[in-house]
Amino acid sequence: PDLLTWEEKIKLGIGLVPAYLFGQQYVESQESVTVQEWMRQRGVPDRVTDEVFIAMSKALNFIDPDKLSMQCVLIALNRFLQESHGSKIAFLDGSPTERLCEPLREYIEQRGGIVRTDAPVKRILINDNDKDK
């Protein structure tokens, strides 16, 4: 089943037209507008904010949509729009730690890598000759 109804998709899509037409200039002009304000100004139902943009806001900055600048979301959406399958949205079926971080750690460690969580990253070594990449 689709996450959004056709009516919600159309309202959201129409709201995004200026970002598509005017690009970065429009994106920058939305810096002082929160996600929630932007959605409501365009008649996008609160359910879309609740279902999609709370998750997206948390993924981007761990900030709720009533505080996160729409500019941040538009930058991310603009990137997705440039991808061939960018219009598809997917969410992890569990916590990021359980469904993303742990599998990455396991993958790295199974191949002889070391994952340290007790120190800041200074460099990432990916080959035997200690060259940074």
GROMACS .gro file of N, CA, C and O in nm:
model
  532
    1PRO      N    1   0.083  -0.120   0.000
    1PRO     CA    2   0.000   0.000   0.000
    1PRO      C    3   0.087   0.126   0.000
    1PRO      O    4   0.196   0.127   0.055
    2ASP      N    5   0.036   0.229  -0.062
    2ASP     CA    6   0.108   0.355  -0.068
    2ASP      C    7   0.104   0.427   0.066
    2ASP      O    8   0.003   0.420   0.138
    3LEU      N    9   0.210   0.497   0.096
    3LEU     CA   10   0.219   0.573   0.221
    3LEU      C   11   0.126   0.693   0.217
    3LEU      O   12   0.065   0.729   0.317
    4LEU      N   13   0.114   0.757   0.099
    4LEU     CA   14   0.029   0.875   0.084
    4LEU      C   15  -0.084   0.847  -0.013
    4LEU      O   16  -0.069   0.769  -0.107
    5THR      N   17  -0.197   0.915   0.007
    5THR     CA   18  -0.308   0.905  -0.087
    5THR      C   19  -0.273   0.986  -0.212
    5THR      O   20  -0.181   1.069  -0.210
    6TRP      N   21  -0.348   0.968  -0.320
    6TRP     CA   22  -0.323   1.045  -0.441
    6TRP      C   23  -0.343   1.195  -0.416
    6TRP      O   24  -0.267   1.278  -0.464
    7GLU      N   25  -0.444   1.230  -0.339
    7GLU     CA   26  -0.469   1.371  -0.307
    7GLU      C   27  -0.348   1.432  -0.233
    7GLU      O   28  -0.304   1.543  -0.264
    8GLU      N   29  -0.293   1.357  -0.137
    8GLU     CA   30  -0.177   1.405  -0.061
    8GLU      C   31  -0.055   1.417  -0.151
    8GLU      O   32   0.022   1.514  -0.141
    9LYS      N   33  -0.036   1.320  -0.239
    9LYS     CA   34   0.077   1.325  -0.333
    9LYS      C   35   0.068   1.447  -0.424
    9LYS      O   36   0.166   1.516  -0.450
   10ILE      N   37  -0.053   1.475  -0.472
   10ILE     CA   38  -0.073   1.589  -0.563
   10ILE      C   39  -0.048   1.720  -0.490
   10ILE      O   40   0.022   1.808  -0.542
   11LYS      N   41  -0.102   1.736  -0.370
   11LYS     CA   42  -0.081   1.860  -0.294
   11LYS      C   43   0.066   1.880  -0.263
   11LYS      O   44   0.119   1.991  -0.276
   12LEU      N   45   0.135   1.775  -0.222
   12LEU     CA   46   0.277   1.784  -0.194
   12LEU      C   47   0.355   1.815  -0.322
   12LEU      O   48   0.443   1.901  -0.323
   13GLY      N   49   0.319   1.747  -0.430
   13GLY     CA   50   0.386   1.769  -0.558
   13GLY      C   51   0.371   1.911  -0.607
   13GLY      O   52   0.468   1.974  -0.652
   14ILE      N   53   0.250   1.966  -0.598
   14ILE     CA   54   0.226   2.105  -0.640
   14ILE      C   55   0.308   2.199  -0.553
   14ILE      O   56   0.366   2.296  -0.603
   15GLY      N   57   0.317   2.170  -0.424
   15GLY     CA   58   0.397   2.253  -0.335
   15GLY      C   59   0.544   2.253  -0.369
   15GLY      O   60   0.615   2.351  -0.345
   16LEU      N   61   0.592   2.144  -0.429
   16LEU     CA   62   0.733   2.132  -0.462
   16LEU      C   63   0.768   2.192  -0.599
   16LEU      O   64   0.887   2.206  -0.632
   17VAL      N   65   0.668   2.229  -0.679
   17VAL     CA   66   0.693   2.285  -0.812
   17VAL      C   67   0.789   2.404  -0.809
   17VAL      O   68   0.883   2.410  -0.889
   18PRO      N   69   0.771   2.502  -0.717
   18PRO     CA   70   0.866   2.615  -0.716
   18PRO      C   71   1.011   2.571  -0.692
   18PRO      O   72   1.103   2.631  -0.749
   19ALA      N   73   1.032   2.470  -0.612
   19ALA     CA   74   1.169   2.421  -0.589
   19ALA      C   75   1.226   2.365  -0.718
   19ALA      O   76   1.344   2.385  -0.750
   20TYR      N   77   1.143   2.297  -0.794
   20TYR     CA   78   1.186   2.241  -0.922
   20TYR      C   79   1.213   2.351  -1.024
   20TYR      O   80   1.313   2.350  -1.095
   21LEU      N   81   1.122   2.450  -1.031
   21LEU     CA   82   1.135   2.557  -1.131
   21LEU      C   83   1.243   2.658  -1.098
   21LEU      O   84   1.314   2.705  -1.186
   22PHE      N   85   1.254   2.695  -0.970
   22PHE     CA   86   1.345   2.803  -0.932
   22PHE      C   87   1.470   2.756  -0.861
   22PHE      O   88   1.557   2.836  -0.829
   23GLY      N   89   1.480   2.628  -0.836
   23GLY     CA   90   1.602   2.568  -0.782
   23GLY      C   91   1.652   2.627  -0.652
   23GLY      O   92   1.575   2.657  -0.560
   24GLN      N   93   1.782   2.645  -0.648
   24GLN     CA   94   1.850   2.686  -0.526
   24GLN      C   95   1.799   2.819  -0.470
   24GLN      O   96   1.793   2.837  -0.349
   25GLN      N   97   1.763   2.911  -0.557
   25GLN     CA   98   1.712   3.041  -0.512
   25GLN      C   99   1.587   3.022  -0.425
   25GLN      O  100   1.574   3.081  -0.319
   26TYR      N  101   1.497   2.936  -0.471
   26TYR     CA  102   1.375   2.909  -0.393
   26TYR      C  103   1.410   2.836  -0.263
   26TYR      O  104   1.359   2.869  -0.156
   27VAL      N  105   1.497   2.736  -0.273
   27VAL     CA  106   1.537   2.657  -0.155
   27VAL      C  107   1.591   2.751  -0.047
   27VAL      O  108   1.553   2.743   0.069
   28GLU      N  109   1.680   2.841  -0.086
   28GLU     CA  110   1.739   2.933   0.011
   28GLU      C  111   1.636   3.027   0.071
   28GLU      O  112   1.646   3.066   0.187
   29SER      N  113   1.534   3.060  -0.006
   29SER     CA  114   1.430   3.152   0.045
   29SER      C  115   1.342   3.087   0.152
   29SER      O  116   1.267   3.156   0.220
   30GLN      N  117   1.351   2.956   0.168
   30GLN     CA  118   1.267   2.884   0.264
   30GLN      C  119   1.336   2.861   0.398
   30GLN      O  120   1.284   2.791   0.484
   31GLU      N  121   1.452   2.921   0.416
   31GLU     CA  122   1.530   2.897   0.538
   31GLU      C  123   1.453   2.932   0.665
   31GLU      O  124   1.461   2.862   0.766
   32SER      N  125   1.374   3.038   0.664
   32SER     CA  126   1.305   3.081   0.785
   32SER      C  127   1.166   3.017   0.802
   32SER      O  128   1.095   3.046   0.897
   33VAL      N  129   1.130   2.927   0.713
   33VAL     CA  130   0.999   2.860   0.718
   33VAL      C  131   1.020   2.718   0.771
   33VAL      O  132   1.104   2.645   0.721
   34THR      N  133   0.942   2.680   0.872
   34THR     CA  134   0.954   2.543   0.923
   34THR      C  135   0.881   2.447   0.830
   34THR      O  136   0.797   2.488   0.749
   35VAL      N  137   0.913   2.321   0.843
   35VAL     CA  138   0.846   2.217   0.763
   35VAL      C  139   0.695   2.224   0.785
   35VAL      O  140   0.616   2.224   0.691
   36GLN      N  141   0.655   2.232   0.910
   36GLN     CA  142   0.513   2.235   0.944
   36GLN      C  143   0.444   2.357   0.882
   36GLN      O  144   0.335   2.345   0.824
   37GLU      N  145   0.507   2.475   0.891
   37GLU     CA  146   0.449   2.596   0.832
   37GLU      C  147   0.437   2.583   0.681
   37GLU      O  148   0.333   2.616   0.623
   38TRP      N  149   0.541   2.532   0.618
   38TRP     CA  150   0.545   2.516   0.472
   38TRP      C  151   0.431   2.426   0.427
   38TRP      O  152   0.360   2.455   0.331
   39MET      N  153   0.414   2.314   0.496
   39MET     CA  154   0.309   2.218   0.460
   39MET      C  155   0.171   2.281   0.474
   39MET      O  156   0.087   2.269   0.385
   40ARG      N  157   0.148   2.346   0.585
   40ARG     CA  158   0.016   2.405   0.610
   40ARG      C  159  -0.013   2.517   0.512
   40ARG      O  160  -0.128   2.531   0.468
   41GLN      N  161   0.087   2.598   0.475
   41GLN     CA  162   0.067   2.706   0.379
   41GLN      C  163   0.022   2.653   0.243
   41GLN      O  164  -0.045   2.721   0.167
   42ARG      N  165   0.059   2.530   0.214
   42ARG     CA  166   0.027   2.470   0.084
   42ARG      C  167  -0.091   2.374   0.091
   42ARG      O  168  -0.122   2.305  -0.005
   43GLY      N  169  -0.155   2.368   0.206
   43GLY     CA  170  -0.273   2.283   0.221
   43GLY      C  171  -0.243   2.135   0.228
   43GLY      O  172  -0.330   2.052   0.207
   44VAL      N  173  -0.118   2.101   0.255
   44VAL     CA  174  -0.082   1.960   0.268
   44VAL      C  175  -0.130   1.914   0.406
   44VAL      O  176  -0.099   1.977   0.507
   45PRO      N  177  -0.207   1.807   0.412
   45PRO     CA  178  -0.263   1.761   0.540
   45PRO      C  179  -0.155   1.730   0.644
   45PRO      O  180  -0.045   1.685   0.610
   46ASP      N  181  -0.187   1.755   0.770
   46ASP     CA  182  -0.094   1.727   0.880
   46ASP      C  183  -0.052   1.580   0.881
   46ASP      O  184   0.057   1.546   0.927
   47ARG      N  185  -0.137   1.492   0.831
   47ARG     CA  186  -0.103   1.349   0.827
   47ARG      C  187   0.025   1.325   0.749
   47ARG      O  188   0.105   1.238   0.783
   48VAL      N  189   0.048   1.403   0.641
   48VAL     CA  190   0.171   1.388   0.561
   48VAL      C  191   0.291   1.426   0.646
   48VAL      O  192   0.394   1.356   0.645
   49THR      N  193   0.277   1.534   0.720
   49THR     CA  194   0.385   1.574   0.811
   49THR      C  195   0.409   1.465   0.914
   49THR      O  196   0.523   1.428   0.941
   50ASP      N  197   0.300   1.412   0.970
   50ASP     CA  198   0.312   1.309   1.072
   50ASP      C  199   0.372   1.179   1.018
   50ASP      O  200   0.457   1.118   1.081
   51GLU      N  201   0.327   1.137   0.900
   51GLU     CA  202   0.369   1.008   0.845
   51GLU      C  203   0.506   1.012   0.778
   51GLU      O  204   0.581   0.916   0.786
   52VAL      N  205   0.537   1.120   0.709
   52VAL     CA  206   0.659   1.125   0.628
   52VAL      C  207   0.763   1.219   0.686
   52VAL      O  208   0.878   1.182   0.707
   53PHE      N  209   0.722   1.341   0.714
   53PHE     CA  210   0.821   1.442   0.743
   53PHE      C  211   0.873   1.440   0.886
   53PHE      O  212   0.981   1.491   0.912
   54ILE      N  213   0.800   1.379   0.979
   54ILE     CA  214   0.859   1.361   1.112
   54ILE      C  215   0.978   1.266   1.099
   54ILE      O  216   1.087   1.294   1.149
   55ALA      N  217   0.960   1.156   1.027
   55ALA     CA  218   1.070   1.062   1.007
   55ALA      C  219   1.185   1.128   0.930
   55ALA      O  220   1.301   1.113   0.965
   56MET      N  221   1.152   1.204   0.826
   56MET     CA  222   1.256   1.270   0.747
   56MET      C  223   1.328   1.376   0.830
   56MET      O  224   1.450   1.387   0.825
   57SER      N  225   1.253   1.453   0.908
   57SER     CA  226   1.313   1.556   0.992
   57SER      C  227   1.408   1.494   1.094
   57SER      O  228   1.518   1.545   1.116
   58LYS      N  229   1.365   1.385   1.153
   58LYS     CA  230   1.450   1.318   1.251
   58LYS      C  231   1.577   1.264   1.184
   58LYS      O  232   1.686   1.273   1.239
   59ALA      N  233   1.562   1.211   1.064
   59ALA     CA  234   1.678   1.159   0.992
   59ALA      C  235   1.776   1.270   0.953
   59ALA      O  236   1.896   1.250   0.953
   60LEU      N  237   1.723   1.386   0.921
   60LEU     CA  238   1.809   1.496   0.877
   60LEU      C  239   1.882   1.563   0.992
   60LEU      O  240   2.000   1.589   0.986
   61ASN      N  241   1.811   1.595   1.097
   61ASN     CA  242   1.872   1.674   1.204
   61ASN      C  243   1.823   1.638   1.343
   61ASN      O  244   1.858   1.706   1.437
   62PHE      N  245   1.740   1.537   1.357
   62PHE     CA  246   1.680   1.502   1.485
   62PHE      C  247   1.603   1.620   1.543
   62PHE      O  248   1.606   1.645   1.662
   63ILE      N  249   1.536   1.693   1.456
   63ILE     CA  250   1.456   1.808   1.496
   63ILE      C  251   1.314   1.786   1.447
   63ILE      O  252   1.293   1.741   1.336
   64ASP      N  253   1.217   1.822   1.527
   64ASP     CA  254   1.077   1.807   1.488
   64ASP      C  255   1.041   1.904   1.376
   64ASP      O  256   1.102   2.010   1.362
   65PRO      N  257   0.940   1.870   1.294
   65PRO     CA  258   0.903   1.954   1.179
   65PRO      C  259   0.856   2.094   1.215
   65PRO      O  260   0.858   2.183   1.131
   66ASP      N  261   0.816   2.115   1.340
   66ASP     CA  262   0.774   2.250   1.378
   66ASP      C  263   0.894   2.339   1.412
   66ASP      O  264   0.878   2.457   1.439
   67LYS      N  265   1.015   2.283   1.406
   67LYS     CA  266   1.137   2.359   1.433
   67LYS      C  267   1.237   2.353   1.317
   67LYS      O  268   1.317   2.444   1.299
   68LEU      N  269   1.234   2.246   1.238
   68LEU     CA  270   1.329   2.227   1.129
   68LEU      C  271   1.298   2.318   1.011
   68LEU      O  272   1.184   2.328   0.967
   69SER      N  273   1.399   2.383   0.958
   69SER     CA  274   1.383   2.468   0.840
   69SER      C  275   1.348   2.385   0.717
   69SER      O  276   1.409   2.282   0.692
   70MET      N  277   1.252   2.434   0.641
   70MET     CA  278   1.214   2.364   0.518
   70MET      C  279   1.330   2.365   0.419
   70MET      O  280   1.338   2.278   0.334
   71GLN      N  281   1.421   2.459   0.432
   71GLN     CA  282   1.537   2.463   0.343
   71GLN      C  283   1.614   2.332   0.350
   71GLN      O  284   1.654   2.276   0.248
   72CYS      N  285   1.632   2.280   0.470
   72CYS     CA  286   1.704   2.155   0.489
   72CYS      C  287   1.634   2.040   0.416
   72CYS      O  288   1.698   1.960   0.347
   73VAL      N  289   1.504   2.033   0.429
   73VAL     CA  290   1.426   1.927   0.364
   73VAL      C  291   1.430   1.943   0.212
   73VAL      O  292   1.446   1.845   0.138
   74LEU      N  293   1.419   2.067   0.163
   74LEU     CA  294   1.420   2.090   0.018
   74LEU      C  295   1.555   2.054  -0.042
   74LEU      O  296   1.561   2.004  -0.155
   75ILE      N  297   1.662   2.078   0.030
   75ILE     CA  298   1.795   2.037  -0.020
   75ILE      C  299   1.798   1.886  -0.037
   75ILE      O  300   1.843   1.835  -0.140
   76ALA      N  301   1.748   1.814   0.063
   76ALA     CA  302   1.745   1.667   0.055
   76ALA      C  303   1.652   1.621  -0.057
   76ALA      O  304   1.687   1.534  -0.137
   77LEU      N  305   1.532   1.680  -0.065
   77LEU     CA  306   1.437   1.641  -0.170
   77LEU      C  307   1.491   1.672  -0.309
   77LEU      O  308   1.473   1.593  -0.402
   78ASN      N  309   1.559   1.784  -0.323
   78ASN     CA  310   1.617   1.820  -0.452
   78ASN      C  311   1.717   1.715  -0.496
   78ASN      O  312   1.723   1.678  -0.613
   79ARG      N  313   1.793   1.664  -0.403
   79ARG     CA  314   1.888   1.557  -0.433
   79ARG      C  315   1.815   1.431  -0.480
   79ARG      O  316   1.852   1.368  -0.577
   80PHE      N  317   1.707   1.396  -0.409
   80PHE     CA  318   1.629   1.279  -0.448
   80PHE      C  319   1.566   1.296  -0.586
   80PHE      O  320   1.559   1.201  -0.664
   81LEU      N  321   1.520   1.417  -0.617
   81LEU     CA  322   1.457   1.442  -0.747
   81LEU      C  323   1.553   1.422  -0.863
   81LEU      O  324   1.512   1.396  -0.975
   82GLN      N  325   1.682   1.434  -0.836
   82GLN     CA  326   1.783   1.417  -0.941
   82GLN      C  327   1.816   1.270  -0.965
   82GLN      O  328   1.880   1.237  -1.064
   83GLU      N  329   1.773   1.182  -0.877
   83GLU     CA  330   1.799   1.039  -0.891
   83GLU      C  331   1.689   0.974  -0.975
   83GLU      O  332   1.575   1.018  -0.973
   84SER      N  333   1.723   0.866  -1.046
   84SER     CA  334   1.625   0.803  -1.134
   84SER      C  335   1.507   0.742  -1.058
   84SER      O  336   1.396   0.737  -1.108
   85HIS      N  337   1.527   0.696  -0.936
   85HIS     CA  338   1.418   0.640  -0.855
   85HIS      C  339   1.399   0.722  -0.728
   85HIS      O  340   1.356   0.671  -0.626
   86GLY      N  341   1.430   0.851  -0.735
   86GLY     CA  342   1.427   0.937  -0.618
   86GLY      C  343   1.290   0.966  -0.562
   86GLY      O  344   1.278   1.014  -0.451
   87SER      N  345   1.185   0.939  -0.638
   87SER     CA  346   1.051   0.968  -0.588
   87SER      C  347   1.000   0.861  -0.492
   87SER      O  348   0.895   0.876  -0.433
   88LYS      N  349   1.076   0.755  -0.475
   88LYS     CA  350   1.035   0.649  -0.384
   88LYS      C  351   1.089   0.677  -0.245
   88LYS      O  352   1.205   0.712  -0.228
   89ILE      N  353   1.005   0.664  -0.144
   89ILE     CA  354   1.045   0.686  -0.006
   89ILE      C  355   1.039   0.552   0.065
   89ILE      O  356   0.946   0.475   0.049
   90ALA      N  357   1.140   0.525   0.144
   90ALA     CA  358   1.143   0.402   0.223
   90ALA      C  359   1.190   0.435   0.364
   90ALA      O  360   1.266   0.530   0.384
   91PHE      N  361   1.144   0.358   0.459
   91PHE     CA  362   1.184   0.376   0.597
   91PHE      C  363   1.239   0.245   0.649
   91PHE      O  364   1.201   0.137   0.604
   92LEU      N  365   1.327   0.255   0.746
   92LEU     CA  366   1.379   0.135   0.811
   92LEU      C  367   1.267   0.068   0.890
   92LEU      O  368   1.183   0.136   0.949
   93ASP      N  369   1.267  -0.064   0.892
   93ASP     CA  370   1.164  -0.136   0.967
   93ASP      C  371   1.212  -0.167   1.108
   93ASP      O  372   1.204  -0.279   1.156
   94GLY      N  373   1.264  -0.067   1.173
   94GLY     CA  374   1.315  -0.078   1.308
   94GLY      C  375   1.401   0.044   1.338
   94GLY      O  376   1.408   0.137   1.257
   95SER      N  377   1.469   0.041   1.450
   95SER     CA  378   1.552   0.156   1.487
   95SER      C  379   1.674   0.163   1.397
   95SER      O  380   1.722   0.060   1.349
   96PRO      N  381   1.728   0.284   1.373
   96PRO     CA  382   1.850   0.297   1.291
   96PRO      C  383   1.966   0.215   1.348
   96PRO      O  384   2.044   0.156   1.272
   97THR      N  385   1.976   0.209   1.480
   97THR     CA  386   2.085   0.131   1.541
   97THR      C  387   2.073  -0.016   1.503
   97THR      O  388   2.169  -0.079   1.460
   98GLU      N  389   1.952  -0.069   1.515
   98GLU     CA  390   1.928  -0.211   1.490
   98GLU      C  391   1.933  -0.246   1.341
   98GLU      O  392   1.987  -0.348   1.302
   99ARG      N  393   1.875  -0.161   1.256
   99ARG     CA  394   1.857  -0.196   1.115
   99ARG      C  395   1.964  -0.139   1.022
   99ARG      O  396   1.974  -0.183   0.908
  100LEU      N  397   2.044  -0.042   1.069
  100LEU     CA  398   2.145   0.019   0.984
  100LEU      C  399   2.285   0.009   1.044
  100LEU      O  400   2.376  -0.049   0.983
  101CYS      N  401   2.301   0.061   1.164
  101CYS     CA  402   2.435   0.066   1.225
  101CYS      C  403   2.491  -0.072   1.256
  101CYS      O  404   2.606  -0.103   1.224
  102GLU      N  405   2.411  -0.157   1.320
  102GLU     CA  406   2.458  -0.291   1.356
  102GLU      C  407   2.493  -0.375   1.233
  102GLU      O  408   2.598  -0.438   1.231
  103PRO      N  409   2.408  -0.379   1.129
  103PRO     CA  410   2.448  -0.455   1.010
  103PRO      C  411   2.576  -0.402   0.945
  103PRO      O  412   2.659  -0.480   0.897
  104LEU      N  413   2.595  -0.270   0.946
  104LEU     CA  414   2.720  -0.214   0.892
  104LEU      C  415   2.840  -0.257   0.976
  104LEU      O  416   2.945  -0.296   0.923
  105ARG      N  417   2.825  -0.250   1.108
  105ARG     CA  418   2.933  -0.293   1.197
  105ARG      C  419   2.966  -0.440   1.173
  105ARG      O  420   3.083  -0.477   1.159
  106GLU      N  421   2.863  -0.524   1.166
  106GLU     CA  422   2.885  -0.667   1.143
  106GLU      C  423   2.955  -0.690   1.010
  106GLU      O  424   3.047  -0.772   1.000
  107TYR      N  425   2.914  -0.621   0.906
  107TYR     CA  426   2.974  -0.635   0.773
  107TYR      C  427   3.123  -0.601   0.778
  107TYR      O  428   3.207  -0.673   0.725
  108ILE      N  429   3.154  -0.490   0.842
  108ILE     CA  430   3.293  -0.446   0.851
  108ILE      C  431   3.376  -0.544   0.932
  108ILE      O  432   3.486  -0.585   0.891
  109GLU      N  433   3.325  -0.587   1.048
  109GLU     CA  434   3.400  -0.676   1.135
  109GLU      C  435   3.416  -0.815   1.075
  109GLU      O  436   3.520  -0.879   1.093
  110GLN      N  437   3.318  -0.864   0.999
  110GLN     CA  438   3.330  -0.995   0.934
  110GLN      C  439   3.441  -0.996   0.829
  110GLN      O  440   3.493  -1.101   0.796
  111ARG      N  441   3.478  -0.879   0.784
  111ARG     CA  442   3.583  -0.868   0.684
  111ARG      C  443   3.714  -0.820   0.743
  111ARG      O  444   3.803  -0.775   0.673
  112GLY      N  445   3.725  -0.829   0.875
  112GLY     CA  446   3.850  -0.797   0.943
  112GLY      C  447   3.864  -0.651   0.986
  112GLY      O  448   3.968  -0.612   1.038
  113GLY      N  449   3.761  -0.573   0.964
  113GLY     CA  450   3.768  -0.432   1.003
  113GLY      C  451   3.740  -0.413   1.150
  113GLY      O  452   3.695  -0.503   1.220
  114ILE      N  453   3.769  -0.293   1.197
  114ILE     CA  454   3.746  -0.257   1.336
  114ILE      C  455   3.656  -0.134   1.338
  114ILE      O  456   3.683  -0.036   1.269
  115VAL      N  457   3.552  -0.140   1.419
  115VAL     CA  458   3.462  -0.025   1.436
  115VAL      C  459   3.477   0.023   1.579
  115VAL      O  460   3.451  -0.051   1.672
  116ARG      N  461   3.521   0.147   1.593
  116ARG     CA  462   3.537   0.206   1.727
  116ARG      C  463   3.429   0.311   1.747
  116ARG      O  464   3.408   0.396   1.662
  117THR      N  465   3.362   0.304   1.859
  117THR     CA  466   3.258   0.401   1.889
  117THR      C  467   3.296   0.492   2.005
  117THR      O  468   3.219   0.578   2.046
  118ASP      N  469   3.418   0.474   2.056
  118ASP     CA  470   3.462   0.551   2.173
  118ASP      C  471   3.561   0.662   2.139
  118ASP      O  472   3.626   0.716   2.228
  119ALA      N  473   3.573   0.695   2.011
  119ALA     CA  474   3.669   0.798   1.970
  119ALA      C  475   3.620   0.866   1.843
  119ALA      O  476   3.552   0.805   1.761
  120PRO      N  477   3.655   0.995   1.826
  120PRO     CA  478   3.617   1.063   1.702
  120PRO      C  479   3.694   1.007   1.582
  120PRO      O  480   3.804   0.954   1.598
  121VAL      N  481   3.635   1.017   1.465
  121VAL     CA  482   3.699   0.968   1.343
  121VAL      C  483   3.805   1.068   1.298
  121VAL      O  484   3.776   1.186   1.281
  122LYS      N  485   3.928   1.020   1.282
  122LYS     CA  486   4.035   1.104   1.228
  122LYS      C  487   4.061   1.068   1.082
  122LYS      O  488   4.093   1.152   1.001
  123ARG      N  489   4.047   0.939   1.051
  123ARG     CA  490   4.064   0.893   0.914
  123ARG      C  491   4.001   0.754   0.902
  123ARG      O  492   3.980   0.686   1.002
  124ILE      N  493   3.971   0.717   0.780
  124ILE     CA  494   3.915   0.586   0.752
  124ILE      C  495   4.013   0.514   0.661
  124ILE      O  496   4.044   0.561   0.551
  125LEU      N  497   4.064   0.401   0.708
  125LEU     CA  498   4.156   0.321   0.629
  125LEU      C  499   4.079   0.210   0.562
  125LEU      O  500   4.008   0.134   0.629
  126ILE      N  501   4.093   0.199   0.431
  126ILE     CA  502   4.015   0.097   0.361
  126ILE      C  503   4.101  -0.004   0.285
  126ILE      O  504   4.049  -0.096   0.226
  127ASN      N  505   4.233   0.012   0.285
  127ASN     CA  506   4.316  -0.088   0.220
  127ASN      C  507   4.440  -0.117   0.306
  127ASN      O  508   4.471  -0.045   0.400
  128ASP      N  509   4.511  -0.224   0.272
  128ASP     CA  510   4.621  -0.272   0.353
  128ASP      C  511   4.739  -0.177   0.359
  128ASP      O  512   4.822  -0.187   0.448
  129ASN      N  513   4.754  -0.087   0.265
  129ASN     CA  514   4.872  -0.002   0.262
  129ASN      C  515   4.853   0.128   0.341
  129ASN      O  516   4.929   0.223   0.327
  130ASP      N  517   4.752   0.134   0.426
  130ASP     CA  518   4.727   0.247   0.516
  130ASP      C  519   4.701   0.380   0.445
  130ASP      O  520   4.716   0.485   0.503
  131LYS      N  521   4.660   0.375   0.320
  131LYS     CA  522   4.625   0.499   0.251
  131LYS      C  523   4.484   0.540   0.289
  131LYS      O  524   4.394   0.460   0.293
  132ASP      N  525   4.470   0.668   0.321
  132ASP     CA  526   4.337   0.720   0.355
  132ASP      C  527   4.256   0.739   0.229
  132ASP      O  528   4.308   0.779   0.126
  133LYS      N  529   4.129   0.711   0.238
  133LYS     CA  530   4.038   0.738   0.126
  133LYS      C  531   3.912   0.797   0.179
  133LYS      O  532   3.870   0.773   0.287
   0.00000   0.00000   0.00000
